[in-house]
Amino acid sequence: MENQFVSNILNKVTELPVAVHATLAAISVLWFQWAKGMLDASYAASLHPVDFATGQTSFSGETIKSYYAVMTDAGTLDIYVRTQIIDFGFILGFLGIGLFVCTLIGRLSRDGGFGRRMGRLAGLVFVAGGICDMIENGWSFVMLANPITFADWLAIPYSTFAALKFGLITLGIALAIVSLLSAVVGRGLDKPNIG
């Protein structure tokens, strides 16, 4: 269930003029792609020994310490810390996609219809995924403050928020696809109401 604050934000976004809404969606996608390019380049430069998903979902303090040790030995741990900061810019783009792209997809369906609700829900789920990403990212700074000696249990909430993030991203994409398919079917049945 959405709280009233989130509901009001989603309502305001959906009530924007279509041209403004589409422009904000396009800006969100462009920002997301730009930030993703910077994030990927910085992550590669950090020489982190495994991919994002593997590194974030180990649930093991010892394993994460071993990744940090590889970067410490290579002299690139500071680049990894910078990567975590860049990630907040990526998350901003991700939140924009949830707020503007998913709700724009929802607008292709009838007001109050199933497709509109699914687009709105996709946006909500993307935002929840972005919040989990912010928490996970912030939590990493706690571990990075003592990269070799942090308490092993700190890896559990870190990986939990990462796993939630990945699950919510997957669900959000699925809901956006359902919303889009609903709009296509609605058009096929001559029941669209774009606005």
CSV table of C-alpha atoms in Angstrom, one decimal:
chain,number,residue,atom,x,y,z
A,1,MET,CA,0.0,0.0,0.0
A,2,GLU,CA,1.2,3.5,-0.8
A,3,ASN,CA,1.3,6.1,1.8
A,4,GLN,CA,-0.3,9.4,1.0
A,5,PHE,CA,2.9,11.3,0.4
A,6,VAL,CA,4.0,8.8,-2.3
A,7,SER,CA,0.5,8.8,-3.7
A,8,ASN,CA,0.5,12.6,-4.0
A,9,ILE,CA,3.9,12.6,-5.8
A,10,LEU,CA,2.7,9.9,-8.3
A,11,ASN,CA,-0.5,11.8,-8.9
A,12,LYS,CA,1.3,15.0,-9.5
A,13,VAL,CA,3.7,13.4,-12.0
A,14,THR,CA,0.8,11.7,-13.8
A,15,GLU,CA,-1.1,15.0,-14.0
A,16,LEU,CA,1.8,16.8,-15.7
A,17,PRO,CA,1.2,17.9,-19.3
A,18,VAL,CA,2.2,15.0,-21.5
A,19,ALA,CA,5.0,16.9,-23.2
A,20,VAL,CA,6.5,17.9,-19.9
A,21,HIS,CA,6.2,14.3,-18.6
A,22,ALA,CA,7.8,12.9,-21.7
A,23,THR,CA,10.6,15.5,-21.5
A,24,LEU,CA,11.3,14.5,-17.9
A,25,ALA,CA,11.2,10.8,-18.8
A,26,ALA,CA,13.8,11.5,-21.6
A,27,ILE,CA,16.0,13.5,-19.3
A,28,SER,CA,15.9,10.7,-16.7
A,29,VAL,CA,16.9,8.1,-19.3
A,30,LEU,CA,19.8,10.3,-20.6
A,31,TRP,CA,21.0,11.0,-17.0
A,32,PHE,CA,20.7,7.3,-16.2
A,33,GLN,CA,22.8,6.3,-19.2
A,34,TRP,CA,25.4,9.0,-18.6
A,35,ALA,CA,25.7,8.1,-14.9
A,36,LYS,CA,25.8,4.4,-15.8
A,37,GLY,CA,28.8,5.0,-18.1
A,38,MET,CA,30.7,6.9,-15.4
A,39,LEU,CA,29.8,4.2,-12.8
A,40,ASP,CA,30.9,1.3,-15.0
A,41,ALA,CA,34.2,3.0,-16.0
A,42,SER,CA,35.0,3.8,-12.3
A,43,TYR,CA,34.0,0.3,-11.2
A,44,ALA,CA,36.3,-1.2,-13.8
A,45,ALA,CA,39.1,1.2,-12.8
A,46,SER,CA,38.8,0.1,-9.2
A,47,LEU,CA,39.8,-3.5,-10.2
A,48,HIS,CA,37.0,-4.9,-8.0
A,49,PRO,CA,37.5,-8.7,-8.6
A,50,VAL,CA,33.9,-9.6,-9.3
A,51,ASP,CA,30.8,-8.0,-10.9
A,52,PHE,CA,28.4,-5.7,-9.1
A,53,ALA,CA,25.8,-8.3,-8.3
A,54,THR,CA,28.2,-10.9,-7.1
A,55,GLY,CA,30.1,-8.4,-5.0
A,56,GLN,CA,27.0,-7.0,-3.4
A,57,THR,CA,25.2,-10.3,-2.6
A,58,SER,CA,27.8,-12.5,-0.9
A,59,PHE,CA,26.3,-12.1,2.6
A,60,SER,CA,29.8,-12.8,3.8
A,61,GLY,CA,32.0,-10.3,5.7
A,62,GLU,CA,35.1,-12.5,4.9
A,63,THR,CA,34.3,-12.5,1.2
A,64,ILE,CA,33.8,-8.7,1.0
A,65,LYS,CA,37.0,-8.2,3.0
A,66,SER,CA,38.8,-10.4,0.4
A,67,TYR,CA,37.5,-8.1,-2.4
A,68,TYR,CA,38.6,-5.0,-0.5
A,69,ALA,CA,42.0,-6.6,0.1
A,70,VAL,CA,42.5,-7.2,-3.7
A,71,MET,CA,41.8,-3.4,-4.3
A,72,THR,CA,44.0,-2.4,-1.3
A,73,ASP,CA,46.9,-4.4,-2.7
A,74,ALA,CA,46.3,-2.9,-6.2
A,75,GLY,CA,46.1,0.6,-4.7
A,76,THR,CA,42.6,1.2,-6.1
A,77,LEU,CA,40.4,1.1,-3.0
A,78,ASP,CA,40.1,4.9,-3.2
A,79,ILE,CA,38.7,4.5,-6.7
A,80,TYR,CA,36.2,2.0,-5.4
A,81,VAL,CA,35.2,4.6,-2.7
A,82,ARG,CA,34.7,7.2,-5.4
A,83,THR,CA,32.7,4.6,-7.4
A,84,GLN,CA,30.3,4.4,-4.4
A,85,ILE,CA,29.8,8.1,-4.5
A,86,ILE,CA,29.2,8.1,-8.3
A,87,ASP,CA,26.6,5.4,-7.6
A,88,PHE,CA,24.4,8.0,-6.0
A,89,GLY,CA,24.2,9.8,-9.3
A,90,PHE,CA,23.2,6.6,-11.0
A,91,ILE,CA,20.5,6.0,-8.3
A,92,LEU,CA,19.1,9.5,-9.1
A,93,GLY,CA,18.7,8.5,-12.7
A,94,PHE,CA,17.1,5.2,-11.6
A,95,LEU,CA,14.6,7.1,-9.4
A,96,GLY,CA,13.8,9.4,-12.4
A,97,ILE,CA,13.0,6.4,-14.5
A,98,GLY,CA,10.7,5.1,-11.8
A,99,LEU,CA,8.9,8.4,-11.4
A,100,PHE,CA,8.8,9.6,-15.0
A,101,VAL,CA,9.3,6.7,-17.4
A,102,CYS,CA,7.1,4.1,-15.6
A,103,THR,CA,4.3,6.6,-15.0
A,104,LEU,CA,4.5,7.7,-18.6
A,105,ILE,CA,4.1,4.1,-19.8
A,106,GLY,CA,1.1,3.9,-17.4
A,107,ARG,CA,-0.4,7.0,-19.1
A,108,LEU,CA,-0.7,5.1,-22.3
A,109,SER,CA,-3.6,3.2,-20.7
A,110,ARG,CA,-7.0,4.4,-19.6
A,111,ASP,CA,-7.2,6.6,-16.6
A,112,GLY,CA,-8.1,4.3,-13.7
A,113,GLY,CA,-7.5,1.3,-15.8
A,114,PHE,CA,-5.3,-1.8,-15.1
A,115,GLY,CA,-2.4,-0.6,-17.3
A,116,ARG,CA,-2.3,2.8,-15.6
A,117,ARG,CA,-2.3,1.2,-12.2
A,118,MET,CA,0.5,-1.2,-13.3
A,119,GLY,CA,2.6,1.7,-14.6
A,120,ARG,CA,2.1,3.6,-11.3
A,121,LEU,CA,3.0,0.5,-9.3
A,122,ALA,CA,6.1,0.0,-11.5
A,123,GLY,CA,7.2,3.5,-10.7
A,124,LEU,CA,6.6,2.9,-7.0
A,125,VAL,CA,8.6,-0.4,-7.1
A,126,PHE,CA,11.5,1.3,-8.9
A,127,VAL,CA,11.6,4.1,-6.3
A,128,ALA,CA,11.6,1.4,-3.5
A,129,GLY,CA,14.5,-0.3,-5.3
A,130,GLY,CA,16.3,3.0,-5.5
A,131,ILE,CA,15.8,3.6,-1.8
A,132,CYS,CA,17.2,0.1,-1.1
A,133,ASP,CA,20.2,0.9,-3.3
A,134,MET,CA,20.8,4.1,-1.4
A,135,ILE,CA,20.7,2.2,1.9
A,136,GLU,CA,23.0,-0.5,0.6
A,137,ASN,CA,25.4,2.2,-0.8
A,138,GLY,CA,25.5,4.1,2.4
A,139,TRP,CA,26.0,0.9,4.4
A,140,SER,CA,29.1,0.2,2.2
A,141,PHE,CA,30.8,3.3,3.6
A,142,VAL,CA,30.4,1.8,7.1
A,143,MET,CA,32.4,-1.2,5.9
A,144,LEU,CA,34.9,0.8,3.9
A,145,ALA,CA,35.8,2.9,7.0
A,146,ASN,CA,37.6,-0.3,8.2
A,147,PRO,CA,37.9,-2.4,5.0
A,148,ILE,CA,39.9,-5.2,6.6
A,149,THR,CA,38.6,-5.3,10.1
A,150,PHE,CA,34.8,-4.4,9.9
A,151,ALA,CA,32.5,-6.7,11.8
A,152,ASP,CA,31.5,-9.6,9.6
A,153,TRP,CA,27.8,-9.2,10.4
A,154,LEU,CA,27.8,-5.9,8.6
A,155,ALA,CA,27.7,-7.8,5.3
A,156,ILE,CA,24.3,-9.3,6.1
A,157,PRO,CA,22.2,-6.0,6.0
A,158,TYR,CA,24.5,-4.8,3.1
A,159,SER,CA,23.7,-7.8,1.0
A,160,THR,CA,20.1,-7.9,2.1
A,161,PHE,CA,19.4,-4.4,0.8
A,162,ALA,CA,21.3,-5.3,-2.4
A,163,ALA,CA,19.2,-8.4,-2.9
A,164,LEU,CA,16.0,-6.4,-2.3
A,165,LYS,CA,17.2,-3.8,-4.8
A,166,PHE,CA,17.8,-6.4,-7.5
A,167,GLY,CA,14.4,-8.1,-6.8
A,168,LEU,CA,12.6,-4.8,-6.9
A,169,ILE,CA,14.3,-3.8,-10.2
A,170,THR,CA,13.2,-7.1,-11.7
A,171,LEU,CA,9.6,-6.7,-10.4
A,172,GLY,CA,9.5,-3.0,-11.6
A,173,ILE,CA,10.6,-4.0,-15.1
A,174,ALA,CA,8.0,-6.8,-15.2
A,175,LEU,CA,5.3,-4.4,-14.1
A,176,ALA,CA,6.3,-1.8,-16.7
A,177,ILE,CA,6.1,-4.5,-19.4
A,178,VAL,CA,2.6,-5.5,-18.1
A,179,SER,CA,1.6,-1.9,-18.2
A,180,LEU,CA,2.9,-1.4,-21.8
A,181,LEU,CA,1.2,-4.7,-23.0
A,182,SER,CA,-2.0,-3.5,-21.3
A,183,ALA,CA,-1.9,-0.3,-23.3
A,184,VAL,CA,-1.3,-2.2,-26.6
A,185,VAL,CA,-4.2,-4.5,-25.9
A,186,GLY,CA,-6.4,-1.5,-24.9
A,187,ARG,CA,-5.5,0.2,-28.2
A,188,GLY,CA,-6.2,-3.0,-30.0
A,189,LEU,CA,-9.7,-3.1,-28.4
A,190,ASP,CA,-10.1,0.6,-29.1
A,191,LYS,CA,-10.2,1.6,-25.4
A,192,PRO,CA,-7.3,4.0,-25.0
A,193,ASN,CA,-7.5,7.2,-23.0
A,194,ILE,CA,-4.2,8.9,-23.0
A,195,GLY,CA,-3.8,11.9,-20.7
